[in-house]
């Protein structure tokens, strides 16, 4: 099972989605940040997030990456319960 994080941008917001087993699940939205959007715009796999090593270069991106595992667990748990 390969999980991928995808984003869309609208109304000065970035919307995060988890793509898992061919299904797209909404996770959360946050205010637009150019650095965060550029990092995620072409999608990132779960393994790429684990290998992320640019800590302290962009605090906004750091916080986003730190909260993603929690949202991913919740989305996958809800999907399995349905």
C-alpha positions as CSV (number, residue, x, y, z in Angstrom):
1,X,0.0,0.0,0.0
2,X,1.6,3.3,-1.1
3,X,0.2,6.5,0.4
4,X,0.7,9.8,-1.3
5,X,0.1,13.3,-0.2
6,X,-1.5,15.6,-2.8
7,X,-2.5,19.3,-2.6
8,X,-4.7,21.7,-4.3
9,X,-4.8,25.5,-4.0
10,X,-7.8,27.7,-4.0
11,X,-8.8,30.9,-2.3
12,X,-5.4,31.4,-0.6
13,X,-5.7,28.0,1.0
14,X,-3.8,24.8,0.5
15,X,-6.0,21.6,0.7
16,X,-4.3,18.4,1.7
17,X,-5.4,15.0,0.5
18,X,-4.2,11.5,1.1
19,X,-4.3,9.1,-1.9
20,X,-4.4,5.5,-0.6
21,X,-5.5,2.4,-2.5
22,X,-6.8,4.5,-5.4
23,X,-9.0,6.7,-3.1
24,X,-8.5,10.3,-2.4
25,X,-9.3,11.4,1.2
26,X,-9.5,15.0,2.4
27,X,-7.3,15.6,5.4
28,X,-7.1,19.4,6.2
29,X,-6.6,22.9,4.8
30,X,-4.3,25.6,5.8
31,X,-3.4,29.2,4.7
32,X,-1.3,29.4,1.6
33,X,2.4,29.3,2.0
34,X,4.6,29.3,-1.1
35,X,7.2,27.0,0.4
36,X,4.7,24.5,1.5
37,X,2.8,24.5,-1.8
38,X,6.0,24.2,-3.8
39,X,7.1,21.2,-1.7
40,X,3.8,19.3,-2.1
41,X,2.6,20.5,-5.5
42,X,3.6,17.4,-7.5
43,X,2.7,15.1,-4.6
44,X,4.9,13.4,-2.1
45,X,5.0,9.8,-1.0
46,X,4.9,8.8,2.7
47,X,8.4,7.5,2.4
48,X,9.6,10.9,1.1
49,X,8.2,12.5,4.2
50,X,10.1,10.1,6.4
51,X,13.3,11.0,4.5
52,X,12.8,14.7,4.8
53,X,16.0,16.3,6.1
54,X,15.6,20.0,5.5
55,X,14.4,20.7,9.1
56,X,14.7,24.3,10.3
57,X,14.9,25.8,6.8
58,X,11.2,26.6,6.6
59,X,9.3,26.5,9.9
60,X,5.9,26.5,8.2
61,X,6.8,23.4,6.2
62,X,8.3,21.7,9.3
63,X,5.0,22.1,11.2
64,X,3.0,20.8,8.3
65,X,5.2,17.7,7.9
66,X,5.0,17.1,11.7
67,X,1.2,17.0,11.7
68,X,0.7,14.9,8.6
69,X,1.2,11.5,10.3
70,X,-1.6,12.2,12.7
71,X,-4.0,13.2,10.0
72,X,-3.0,10.2,7.9
73,X,-3.7,7.7,10.7
74,X,-7.1,9.3,11.3
75,X,-8.1,9.2,7.7
76,X,-7.0,5.6,7.2
77,X,-8.7,4.5,10.5
78,X,-12.0,6.2,9.3
79,X,-11.7,4.6,5.9
80,X,-11.3,1.1,7.4
81,X,-14.2,1.7,9.8
82,X,-16.5,2.6,6.9
